[in-house]
Amino acid sequence: MQEAKVKRKSSKKKLSDNGAAQLLAIVEKSLDDDKAENVIVIDLAGKSSFADYMVIASGRSSRQVSAIAEHLRERLKAAGVAQVGAEGLGQGDWVLIDGGDIVIHLFRPEVRAFYNLEKMWGLEVPAAAEISTVAVTA
């Protein structure tokens, strides 16, 4: 019996590398405008099939995290991202935004420390990180 190879078509259109970088600039500006803290950008290009960049940031409260997420969704839609998915908006402890080539995790500080996504990706993050970009080594 032979196994048929099935290729899945992504429902989201993949942007060019330049498009992903432009989208990242929009995300970084939005996070800066909304006073997100400890922003980390992880470069996943060529290392992951689900995104080119992962962005992790914190807000001081559930209300701020939700507001940052809503503003970011609006800006991504305005930039032409057709489907901007979001999970966790109601609680505001951890909001995940799927911007196609960029996945954004927004946390309250306590929740971010608990899940420690940076460590899962093998990163050491400075205590007072502002916006920094790191590459994941395979």
mmCIF file of N, CA and C in Angstrom:
data_model
loop_
_atom_site.group_PDB
_atom_site.id
_atom_site.type_symbol
_atom_site.label_atom_id
_atom_site.label_comp_id
_atom_site.label_asym_id
_atom_site.label_seq_id
_atom_site.Cartn_x
_atom_site.Cartn_y
_atom_site.Cartn_z
ATOM 1 N N MET A 1 0.837 -1.180 0.000
ATOM 2 C CA MET A 1 0.000 0.000 0.000
ATOM 3 C C MET A 1 0.879 1.239 0.000
ATOM 4 N N GLN A 2 0.623 2.145 -0.893
ATOM 5 C CA GLN A 2 1.421 3.361 -0.980
ATOM 6 C C GLN A 2 0.720 4.499 -0.264
ATOM 7 N N GLU A 3 1.553 5.317 0.351
ATOM 8 C CA GLU A 3 1.004 6.498 1.001
ATOM 9 C C GLU A 3 1.041 7.654 0.025
ATOM 10 N N ALA A 4 -0.043 8.328 -0.079
ATOM 11 C CA ALA A 4 -0.097 9.501 -0.952
ATOM 12 C C ALA A 4 0.386 10.708 -0.165
ATOM 13 N N LYS A 5 1.235 11.473 -0.796
ATOM 14 C CA LYS A 5 1.710 12.692 -0.156
ATOM 15 C C LYS A 5 0.695 13.792 -0.410
ATOM 16 N N VAL A 6 0.243 14.378 0.649
ATOM 17 C CA VAL A 6 -0.761 15.429 0.542
ATOM 18 C C VAL A 6 -0.123 16.743 0.951
ATOM 19 N N LYS A 7 -0.246 17.717 0.088
ATOM 20 C CA LYS A 7 0.254 19.043 0.425
ATOM 21 C C LYS A 7 -0.911 19.879 0.911
ATOM 22 N N ARG A 8 -0.727 20.467 2.054
ATOM 23 C CA ARG A 8 -1.765 21.352 2.573
ATOM 24 C C ARG A 8 -1.560 22.742 2.018
ATOM 25 N N LYS A 9 -2.643 23.322 1.618
ATOM 26 C CA LYS A 9 -2.577 24.708 1.178
ATOM 27 C C LYS A 9 -2.929 25.581 2.363
ATOM 28 N N SER A 10 -2.085 26.539 2.611
ATOM 29 C CA SER A 10 -2.340 27.457 3.700
ATOM 30 C C SER A 10 -3.476 28.388 3.314
ATOM 31 N N SER A 11 -4.341 28.658 4.273
ATOM 32 C CA SER A 11 -5.446 29.572 4.003
ATOM 33 C C SER A 11 -4.973 31.019 4.017
ATOM 34 N N LYS A 12 -3.770 31.219 4.489
ATOM 35 C CA LYS A 12 -3.233 32.570 4.551
ATOM 36 C C LYS A 12 -2.162 32.745 3.500
ATOM 37 N N LYS A 13 -2.195 33.885 2.865
ATOM 38 C CA LYS A 13 -1.214 34.164 1.832
ATOM 39 C C LYS A 13 0.115 34.516 2.481
ATOM 40 N N LYS A 14 1.170 33.839 2.066
ATOM 41 C CA LYS A 14 2.512 34.082 2.599
ATOM 42 C C LYS A 14 3.069 35.346 1.957
ATOM 43 N N LEU A 15 3.557 36.242 2.764
ATOM 44 C CA LEU A 15 4.151 37.472 2.257
ATOM 45 C C LEU A 15 5.583 37.216 1.841
ATOM 46 N N SER A 16 6.117 38.085 1.023
ATOM 47 C CA SER A 16 7.535 38.000 0.694
ATOM 48 C C SER A 16 8.334 38.356 1.940
ATOM 49 N N ASP A 17 9.646 38.060 1.906
ATOM 50 C CA ASP A 17 10.489 38.422 3.048
ATOM 51 C C ASP A 17 10.400 39.909 3.331
ATOM 52 N N ASN A 18 10.376 40.709 2.269
ATOM 53 C CA ASN A 18 10.271 42.150 2.425
ATOM 54 C C ASN A 18 8.924 42.514 3.037
ATOM 55 N N GLY A 19 7.855 41.837 2.610
ATOM 56 C CA GLY A 19 6.527 42.095 3.157
ATOM 57 C C GLY A 19 6.448 41.750 4.629
ATOM 58 N N ALA A 20 7.072 40.643 5.022
ATOM 59 C CA ALA A 20 7.087 40.245 6.427
ATOM 60 C C ALA A 20 7.857 41.270 7.257
ATOM 61 N N ALA A 21 8.952 41.781 6.714
ATOM 62 C CA ALA A 21 9.738 42.797 7.426
ATOM 63 C C ALA A 21 8.934 44.090 7.574
ATOM 64 N N GLN A 22 8.190 44.458 6.535
ATOM 65 C CA GLN A 22 7.345 45.654 6.616
ATOM 66 C C GLN A 22 6.242 45.459 7.653
ATOM 67 N N LEU A 23 5.661 44.275 7.670
ATOM 68 C CA LEU A 23 4.630 43.965 8.648
ATOM 69 C C LEU A 23 5.205 43.989 10.063
ATOM 70 N N LEU A 24 6.424 43.492 10.218
ATOM 71 C CA LEU A 24 7.088 43.526 11.518
ATOM 72 C C LEU A 24 7.276 44.966 11.986
ATOM 73 N N ALA A 25 7.636 45.854 11.072
ATOM 74 C CA ALA A 25 7.801 47.269 11.432
ATOM 75 C C ALA A 25 6.479 47.854 11.935
ATOM 76 N N ILE A 26 5.368 47.466 11.320
ATOM 77 C CA ILE A 26 4.052 47.935 11.759
ATOM 78 C C ILE A 26 3.747 47.408 13.160
ATOM 79 N N VAL A 27 4.054 46.140 13.387
ATOM 80 C CA VAL A 27 3.826 45.532 14.700
ATOM 81 C C VAL A 27 4.664 46.236 15.765
ATOM 82 N N GLU A 28 5.947 46.444 15.482
ATOM 83 C CA GLU A 28 6.832 47.104 16.457
ATOM 84 C C GLU A 28 6.363 48.519 16.760
ATOM 85 N N LYS A 29 5.939 49.262 15.737
ATOM 86 C CA LYS A 29 5.457 50.630 15.960
ATOM 87 C C LYS A 29 4.187 50.625 16.799
ATOM 88 N N SER A 30 3.281 49.706 16.496
ATOM 89 C CA SER A 30 2.040 49.610 17.257
ATOM 90 C C SER A 30 2.321 49.298 18.722
ATOM 91 N N LEU A 31 3.213 48.355 18.975
ATOM 92 C CA LEU A 31 3.562 48.001 20.349
ATOM 93 C C LEU A 31 4.215 49.173 21.069
ATOM 94 N N ASP A 32 5.074 49.897 20.364
ATOM 95 C CA ASP A 32 5.725 51.067 20.951
ATOM 96 C C ASP A 32 4.702 52.162 21.250
ATOM 97 N N ASP A 33 3.797 52.408 20.306
ATOM 98 C CA ASP A 33 2.765 53.434 20.501
ATOM 99 C C ASP A 33 1.893 53.131 21.716
ATOM 100 N N ASP A 34 1.629 51.853 21.952
ATOM 101 C CA ASP A 34 0.759 51.453 23.060
ATOM 102 C C ASP A 34 1.519 51.129 24.341
ATOM 103 N N LYS A 35 2.803 51.462 24.361
ATOM 104 C CA LYS A 35 3.640 51.324 25.561
ATOM 105 C C LYS A 35 3.789 49.872 26.032
ATOM 106 N N ALA A 36 3.861 48.944 25.078
ATOM 107 C CA ALA A 36 4.153 47.551 25.441
ATOM 108 C C ALA A 36 5.569 47.494 26.004
ATOM 109 N N GLU A 37 5.781 46.574 26.917
ATOM 110 C CA GLU A 37 7.077 46.468 27.584
ATOM 111 C C GLU A 37 7.786 45.176 27.208
ATOM 112 N N ASN A 38 9.110 45.209 27.348
ATOM 113 C CA ASN A 38 9.952 44.021 27.152
ATOM 114 C C ASN A 38 9.622 43.285 25.857
ATOM 115 N N VAL A 39 9.679 44.015 24.759
ATOM 116 C CA VAL A 39 9.347 43.456 23.450
ATOM 117 C C VAL A 39 10.531 42.661 22.914
ATOM 118 N N ILE A 40 10.262 41.419 22.548
ATOM 119 C CA ILE A 40 11.274 40.538 21.971
ATOM 120 C C ILE A 40 10.770 40.083 20.608
ATOM 121 N N VAL A 41 11.627 40.178 19.593
ATOM 122 C CA VAL A 41 11.304 39.689 18.256
ATOM 123 C C VAL A 41 12.205 38.493 17.979
ATOM 124 N N ILE A 42 11.601 37.364 17.681
ATOM 125 C CA ILE A 42 12.352 36.149 17.378
ATOM 126 C C ILE A 42 12.249 35.894 15.880
ATOM 127 N N ASP A 43 13.391 35.851 15.208
ATOM 128 C CA ASP A 43 13.441 35.617 13.765
ATOM 129 C C ASP A 43 13.342 34.117 13.508
ATOM 130 N N LEU A 44 12.228 33.701 12.919
ATOM 131 C CA LEU A 44 11.990 32.284 12.650
ATOM 132 C C LEU A 44 12.123 31.932 11.173
ATOM 133 N N ALA A 45 12.495 32.901 10.350
ATOM 134 C CA ALA A 45 12.561 32.681 8.899
ATOM 135 C C ALA A 45 13.470 31.496 8.585
ATOM 136 N N GLY A 46 12.952 30.544 7.827
ATOM 137 C CA GLY A 46 13.715 29.365 7.452
ATOM 138 C C GLY A 46 13.807 28.305 8.538
ATOM 139 N N LYS A 47 13.268 28.587 9.714
ATOM 140 C CA LYS A 47 13.349 27.645 10.828
ATOM 141 C C LYS A 47 11.985 27.140 11.264
ATOM 142 N N SER A 48 10.941 27.775 10.755
ATOM 143 C CA SER A 48 9.594 27.420 11.155
ATOM 144 C C SER A 48 8.655 27.555 9.969
ATOM 145 N N SER A 49 7.661 26.689 9.913
ATOM 146 C CA SER A 49 6.704 26.765 8.812
ATOM 147 C C SER A 49 5.491 27.618 9.162
ATOM 148 N N PHE A 50 5.319 27.965 10.439
ATOM 149 C CA PHE A 50 4.114 28.692 10.813
ATOM 150 C C PHE A 50 4.266 30.204 10.807
ATOM 151 N N ALA A 51 5.491 30.721 10.838
ATOM 152 C CA ALA A 51 5.678 32.173 10.841
ATOM 153 C C ALA A 51 7.132 32.511 10.538
ATOM 154 N N ASP A 52 7.349 33.743 10.089
ATOM 155 C CA ASP A 52 8.702 34.248 9.889
ATOM 156 C C ASP A 52 9.228 34.937 11.143
ATOM 157 N N TYR A 53 8.312 35.503 11.932
ATOM 158 C CA TYR A 53 8.692 36.188 13.165
ATOM 159 C C TYR A 53 7.706 35.842 14.266
ATOM 160 N N MET A 54 8.226 35.776 15.488
ATOM 161 C CA MET A 54 7.390 35.684 16.672
ATOM 162 C C MET A 54 7.743 36.885 17.537
ATOM 163 N N VAL A 55 6.731 37.587 17.988
ATOM 164 C CA VAL A 55 6.934 38.757 18.830
ATOM 165 C C VAL A 55 6.302 38.460 20.184
ATOM 166 N N ILE A 56 7.046 38.747 21.236
ATOM 167 C CA ILE A 56 6.557 38.552 22.601
ATOM 168 C C ILE A 56 6.672 39.895 23.312
ATOM 169 N N ALA A 57 5.582 40.312 23.964
ATOM 170 C CA ALA A 57 5.579 41.601 24.654
ATOM 171 C C ALA A 57 4.677 41.524 25.881
ATOM 172 N N SER A 58 4.828 42.497 26.758
ATOM 173 C CA SER A 58 4.029 42.550 27.982
ATOM 174 C C SER A 58 3.281 43.865 28.086
ATOM 175 N N GLY A 59 2.148 43.789 28.768
ATOM 176 C CA GLY A 59 1.401 44.972 29.185
ATOM 177 C C GLY A 59 1.298 44.927 30.695
ATOM 178 N N ARG A 60 1.071 46.061 31.315
ATOM 179 C CA ARG A 60 1.082 46.113 32.779
ATOM 180 C C ARG A 60 -0.164 45.512 33.428
ATOM 181 N N SER A 61 -1.265 45.458 32.685
ATOM 182 C CA SER A 61 -2.522 44.954 33.245
ATOM 183 C C SER A 61 -3.306 44.227 32.158
ATOM 184 N N SER A 62 -4.335 43.509 32.573
ATOM 185 C CA SER A 62 -5.193 42.826 31.601
ATOM 186 C C SER A 62 -5.825 43.822 30.642
ATOM 187 N N ARG A 63 -6.234 44.955 31.168
ATOM 188 C CA ARG A 63 -6.853 45.981 30.330
ATOM 189 C C ARG A 63 -5.869 46.491 29.282
ATOM 190 N N GLN A 64 -4.623 46.746 29.685
ATOM 191 C CA GLN A 64 -3.632 47.228 28.724
ATOM 192 C C GLN A 64 -3.314 46.155 27.681
ATOM 193 N N VAL A 65 -3.183 44.905 28.104
ATOM 194 C CA VAL A 65 -2.906 43.817 27.160
ATOM 195 C C VAL A 65 -4.020 43.733 26.118
ATOM 196 N N SER A 66 -5.271 43.794 26.560
ATOM 197 C CA SER A 66 -6.401 43.734 25.623
ATOM 198 C C SER A 66 -6.415 44.930 24.685
ATOM 199 N N ALA A 67 -6.119 46.120 25.204
ATOM 200 C CA ALA A 67 -6.093 47.324 24.363
ATOM 201 C C ALA A 67 -4.969 47.245 23.328
ATOM 202 N N ILE A 68 -3.794 46.800 23.751
ATOM 203 C CA ILE A 68 -2.676 46.630 22.816
ATOM 204 C C ILE A 68 -3.087 45.662 21.707
ATOM 205 N N ALA A 69 -3.738 44.561 22.087
ATOM 206 C CA ALA A 69 -4.156 43.547 21.115
ATOM 207 C C ALA A 69 -5.173 44.105 20.128
ATOM 208 N N GLU A 70 -6.164 44.826 20.613
ATOM 209 C CA GLU A 70 -7.188 45.394 19.723
ATOM 210 C C GLU A 70 -6.572 46.384 18.741
ATOM 211 N N HIS A 71 -5.714 47.264 19.238
ATOM 212 C CA HIS A 71 -5.061 48.240 18.351
ATOM 213 C C HIS A 71 -4.199 47.531 17.311
ATOM 214 N N LEU A 72 -3.494 46.508 17.740
ATOM 215 C CA LEU A 72 -2.627 45.762 16.829
ATOM 216 C C LEU A 72 -3.448 45.064 15.747
ATOM 217 N N ARG A 73 -4.553 44.472 16.130
ATOM 218 C CA ARG A 73 -5.435 43.828 15.137
ATOM 219 C C ARG A 73 -5.923 44.847 14.106
ATOM 220 N N GLU A 74 -6.338 46.022 14.569
ATOM 221 C CA GLU A 74 -6.807 47.069 13.651
ATOM 222 C C GLU A 74 -5.705 47.480 12.684
ATOM 223 N N ARG A 75 -4.495 47.647 13.191
ATOM 224 C CA ARG A 75 -3.380 48.081 12.340
ATOM 225 C C ARG A 75 -2.975 47.000 11.340
ATOM 226 N N LEU A 76 -3.022 45.746 11.752
ATOM 227 C CA LEU A 76 -2.700 44.660 10.826
ATOM 228 C C LEU A 76 -3.745 44.568 9.715
ATOM 229 N N LYS A 77 -5.013 44.722 10.069
ATOM 230 C CA LYS A 77 -6.071 44.709 9.056
ATOM 231 C C LYS A 77 -5.909 45.880 8.098
ATOM 232 N N ALA A 78 -5.577 47.055 8.636
ATOM 233 C CA ALA A 78 -5.364 48.238 7.795
ATOM 234 C C ALA A 78 -4.170 48.051 6.865
ATOM 235 N N ALA A 79 -3.206 47.221 7.282
ATOM 236 C CA ALA A 79 -2.017 46.958 6.460
ATOM 237 C C ALA A 79 -2.284 45.898 5.396
ATOM 238 N N GLY A 80 -3.491 45.330 5.400
ATOM 239 C CA GLY A 80 -3.844 44.378 4.358
ATOM 240 C C GLY A 80 -3.800 42.918 4.750
ATOM 241 N N VAL A 81 -3.593 42.622 6.027
ATOM 242 C CA VAL A 81 -3.637 41.229 6.467
ATOM 243 C C VAL A 81 -5.116 40.835 6.500
ATOM 244 N N ALA A 82 -5.476 39.879 5.659
ATOM 245 C CA ALA A 82 -6.889 39.548 5.461
ATOM 246 C C ALA A 82 -7.553 38.980 6.714
ATOM 247 N N GLN A 83 -6.953 37.992 7.313
ATOM 248 C CA GLN A 83 -7.536 37.359 8.493
ATOM 249 C C GLN A 83 -6.570 37.494 9.659
ATOM 250 N N VAL A 84 -6.957 38.291 10.625
ATOM 251 C CA VAL A 84 -6.132 38.464 11.816
ATOM 252 C C VAL A 84 -6.834 37.733 12.953
ATOM 253 N N GLY A 85 -6.321 36.562 13.290
ATOM 254 C CA GLY A 85 -6.925 35.773 14.357
ATOM 255 C C GLY A 85 -6.420 36.215 15.716
ATOM 256 N N ALA A 86 -7.261 36.061 16.729
ATOM 257 C CA ALA A 86 -6.857 36.413 18.092
ATOM 258 C C ALA A 86 -7.528 35.465 19.078
ATOM 259 N N GLU A 87 -6.780 35.083 20.085
ATOM 260 C CA GLU A 87 -7.286 34.242 21.172
ATOM 261 C C GLU A 87 -6.921 34.900 22.492
ATOM 262 N N GLY A 88 -7.831 34.848 23.452
ATOM 263 C CA GLY A 88 -7.550 35.346 24.791
ATOM 264 C C GLY A 88 -7.901 36.798 25.029
ATOM 265 N N LEU A 89 -8.597 37.432 24.090
ATOM 266 C CA LEU A 89 -8.932 38.850 24.254
ATOM 267 C C LEU A 89 -9.813 39.101 25.475
ATOM 268 N N GLY A 90 -10.704 38.186 25.777
ATOM 269 C CA GLY A 90 -11.638 38.370 26.886
ATOM 270 C C GLY A 90 -10.960 38.495 28.237
ATOM 271 N N GLN A 91 -9.964 37.658 28.480
ATOM 272 C CA GLN A 91 -9.290 37.672 29.778
ATOM 273 C C GLN A 91 -8.161 38.693 29.824
ATOM 274 N N GLY A 92 -7.409 38.805 28.750
ATOM 275 C CA GLY A 92 -6.309 39.767 28.715
ATOM 276 C C GLY A 92 -5.070 39.344 29.478
ATOM 277 N N ASP A 93 -4.986 38.067 29.868
ATOM 278 C CA ASP A 93 -3.776 37.594 30.544
ATOM 279 C C ASP A 93 -2.707 37.215 29.526
ATOM 280 N N TRP A 94 -3.135 36.491 28.490
ATOM 281 C CA TRP A 94 -2.255 36.070 27.396
ATOM 282 C C TRP A 94 -3.089 36.145 26.135
ATOM 283 N N VAL A 95 -2.736 37.042 25.250
ATOM 284 C CA VAL A 95 -3.443 37.178 23.979
ATOM 285 C C VAL A 95 -2.494 36.754 22.867
ATOM 286 N N LEU A 96 -2.972 35.851 22.029
ATOM 287 C CA LEU A 96 -2.217 35.385 20.873
ATOM 288 C C LEU A 96 -2.851 35.987 19.634
ATOM 289 N N ILE A 97 -2.049 36.657 18.819
ATOM 290 C CA ILE A 97 -2.531 37.238 17.570
ATOM 291 C C ILE A 97 -1.793 36.578 16.419
ATOM 292 N N ASP A 98 -2.566 36.049 15.484
ATOM 293 C CA ASP A 98 -2.011 35.415 14.293
ATOM 294 C C ASP A 98 -2.111 36.412 13.153
ATOM 295 N N GLY A 99 -0.971 36.997 12.814
ATOM 296 C CA GLY A 99 -0.913 37.963 11.730
ATOM 297 C C GLY A 99 -0.347 37.362 10.455
ATOM 298 N N GLY A 100 -0.510 36.063 10.276
ATOM 299 C CA GLY A 100 0.012 35.406 9.078
ATOM 300 C C GLY A 100 1.475 35.053 9.253
ATOM 301 N N ASP A 101 2.356 35.883 8.728
ATOM 302 C CA ASP A 101 3.794 35.634 8.828
ATOM 303 C C ASP A 101 4.375 36.043 10.173
ATOM 304 N N ILE A 102 3.559 36.687 11.003
ATOM 305 C CA ILE A 102 4.017 37.125 12.319
ATOM 306 C C ILE A 102 3.006 36.669 13.363
ATOM 307 N N VAL A 103 3.510 36.020 14.402
ATOM 308 C CA VAL A 103 2.678 35.601 15.521
ATOM 309 C C VAL A 103 3.083 36.454 16.713
ATOM 310 N N ILE A 104 2.095 37.050 17.369
ATOM 311 C CA ILE A 104 2.369 37.953 18.481
ATOM 312 C C ILE A 104 1.747 37.391 19.752
ATOM 313 N N HIS A 105 2.561 37.308 20.812
ATOM 314 C CA HIS A 105 2.094 36.894 22.133
ATOM 315 C C HIS A 105 2.153 38.119 23.037
ATOM 316 N N LEU A 106 1.025 38.481 23.629
ATOM 317 C CA LEU A 106 0.959 39.597 24.565
ATOM 318 C C LEU A 106 0.577 39.044 25.935
ATOM 319 N N PHE A 107 1.341 39.409 26.947
ATOM 320 C CA PHE A 107 1.152 38.851 28.283
ATOM 321 C C PHE A 107 1.068 39.939 29.345
ATOM 322 N N ARG A 108 0.419 39.588 30.468
ATOM 323 C CA ARG A 108 0.666 40.312 31.708
ATOM 324 C C ARG A 108 1.998 39.776 32.216
ATOM 325 N N PRO A 109 2.790 40.579 32.932
ATOM 326 C CA PRO A 109 4.137 40.145 33.344
ATOM 327 C C PRO A 109 4.168 38.819 34.110
ATOM 328 N N GLU A 110 3.204 38.610 35.013
ATOM 329 C CA GLU A 110 3.204 37.384 35.815
ATOM 330 C C GLU A 110 2.963 36.154 34.938
ATOM 331 N N VAL A 111 2.085 36.299 33.967
ATOM 332 C CA VAL A 111 1.757 35.185 33.075
ATOM 333 C C VAL A 111 2.938 34.903 32.150
ATOM 334 N N ARG A 112 3.585 35.960 31.688
ATOM 335 C CA ARG A 112 4.761 35.791 30.826
ATOM 336 C C ARG A 112 5.868 35.053 31.570
ATOM 337 N N ALA A 113 6.083 35.422 32.818
ATOM 338 C CA ALA A 113 7.120 34.758 33.616
ATOM 339 C C ALA A 113 6.776 33.284 33.838
ATOM 340 N N PHE A 114 5.496 32.989 34.027
ATOM 341 C CA PHE A 114 5.076 31.607 34.260
ATOM 342 C C PHE A 114 5.314 30.730 33.031
ATOM 343 N N TYR A 115 4.880 31.194 31.858
ATOM 344 C CA TYR A 115 5.006 30.377 30.645
ATOM 345 C C TYR A 115 6.401 30.437 30.028
ATOM 346 N N ASN A 116 7.086 31.553 30.191
ATOM 347 C CA ASN A 116 8.485 31.704 29.782
ATOM 348 C C ASN A 116 8.760 31.171 28.368
ATOM 349 N N LEU A 117 8.022 31.692 27.388
ATOM 350 C CA LEU A 117 8.182 31.247 26.002
ATOM 351 C C LEU A 117 9.598 31.459 25.480
ATOM 352 N N GLU A 118 10.244 32.510 25.935
ATOM 353 C CA GLU A 118 11.604 32.772 25.473
ATOM 354 C C GLU A 118 12.525 31.600 25.790
ATOM 355 N N LYS A 119 12.402 31.058 26.979
ATOM 356 C CA LYS A 119 13.248 29.929 27.370
ATOM 357 C C LYS A 119 12.934 28.706 26.519
ATOM 358 N N MET A 120 11.658 28.519 26.188
ATOM 359 C CA MET A 120 11.272 27.385 25.356
ATOM 360 C C MET A 120 11.958 27.449 23.991
ATOM 361 N N TRP A 121 12.221 28.666 23.509
ATOM 362 C CA TRP A 121 12.910 28.849 22.233
ATOM 363 C C TRP A 121 14.420 28.934 22.424
ATOM 364 N N GLY A 122 14.904 28.698 23.661
ATOM 365 C CA GLY A 122 16.339 28.670 23.921
ATOM 366 C C GLY A 122 16.967 30.041 24.007
ATOM 367 N N LEU A 123 16.192 31.018 24.460
ATOM 368 C CA LEU A 123 16.701 32.386 24.517
ATOM 369 C C LEU A 123 16.928 32.816 25.949
ATOM 370 N N GLU A 124 17.969 33.580 26.135
ATOM 371 C CA GLU A 124 18.199 34.251 27.401
ATOM 372 C C GLU A 124 17.838 35.707 27.173
ATOM 373 N N VAL A 125 16.874 36.188 27.910
ATOM 374 C CA VAL A 125 16.383 37.543 27.700
ATOM 375 C C VAL A 125 16.889 38.435 28.817
ATOM 376 N N PRO A 126 17.481 39.583 28.460
ATOM 377 C CA PRO A 126 17.936 40.514 29.486
ATOM 378 C C PRO A 126 16.773 40.958 30.365
ATOM 379 N N ALA A 127 17.053 41.231 31.627
ATOM 380 C CA ALA A 127 16.002 41.616 32.564
ATOM 381 C C ALA A 127 15.247 42.852 32.103
ATOM 382 N N ALA A 128 15.939 43.812 31.534
ATOM 383 C CA ALA A 128 15.294 45.052 31.098
ATOM 384 C C ALA A 128 15.286 45.135 29.577
ATOM 385 N N ALA A 129 14.745 44.118 28.936
ATOM 386 C CA ALA A 129 14.716 44.089 27.464
ATOM 387 C C ALA A 129 13.768 45.152 26.940
ATOM 388 N N GLU A 130 14.224 45.882 25.948
ATOM 389 C CA GLU A 130 13.317 46.772 25.235
ATOM 390 C C GLU A 130 12.969 46.024 23.968
ATOM 391 N N ILE A 131 13.032 46.651 22.810
ATOM 392 C CA ILE A 131 12.794 45.894 21.587
ATOM 393 C C ILE A 131 14.114 45.293 21.164
ATOM 394 N N SER A 132 14.155 43.979 21.091
ATOM 395 C CA SER A 132 15.359 43.321 20.619
ATOM 396 C C SER A 132 14.961 42.164 19.715
ATOM 397 N N THR A 133 15.783 41.939 18.701
ATOM 398 C CA THR A 133 15.533 40.856 17.756
ATOM 399 C C THR A 133 16.591 39.793 17.964
ATOM 400 N N VAL A 134 16.143 38.562 18.062
ATOM 401 C CA VAL A 134 17.074 37.459 18.236
ATOM 402 C C VAL A 134 16.772 36.399 17.193
ATOM 403 N N ALA A 135 17.793 35.692 16.792
ATOM 404 C CA ALA A 135 17.626 34.613 15.817
ATOM 405 C C ALA A 135 17.661 33.289 16.551
ATOM 406 N N VAL A 136 16.820 32.392 16.146
ATOM 407 C CA VAL A 136 16.792 31.056 16.727
ATOM 408 C C VAL A 136 17.774 30.199 15.953
ATOM 409 N N THR A 137 18.646 29.515 16.675
ATOM 410 C CA THR A 137 19.584 28.613 16.009
ATOM 411 C C THR A 137 19.001 27.214 16.027
ATOM 412 N N ALA A 138 19.108 26.553 14.904
ATOM 413 C CA ALA A 138 18.503 25.216 14.794
ATOM 414 C C ALA A 138 19.387 24.150 15.368
#
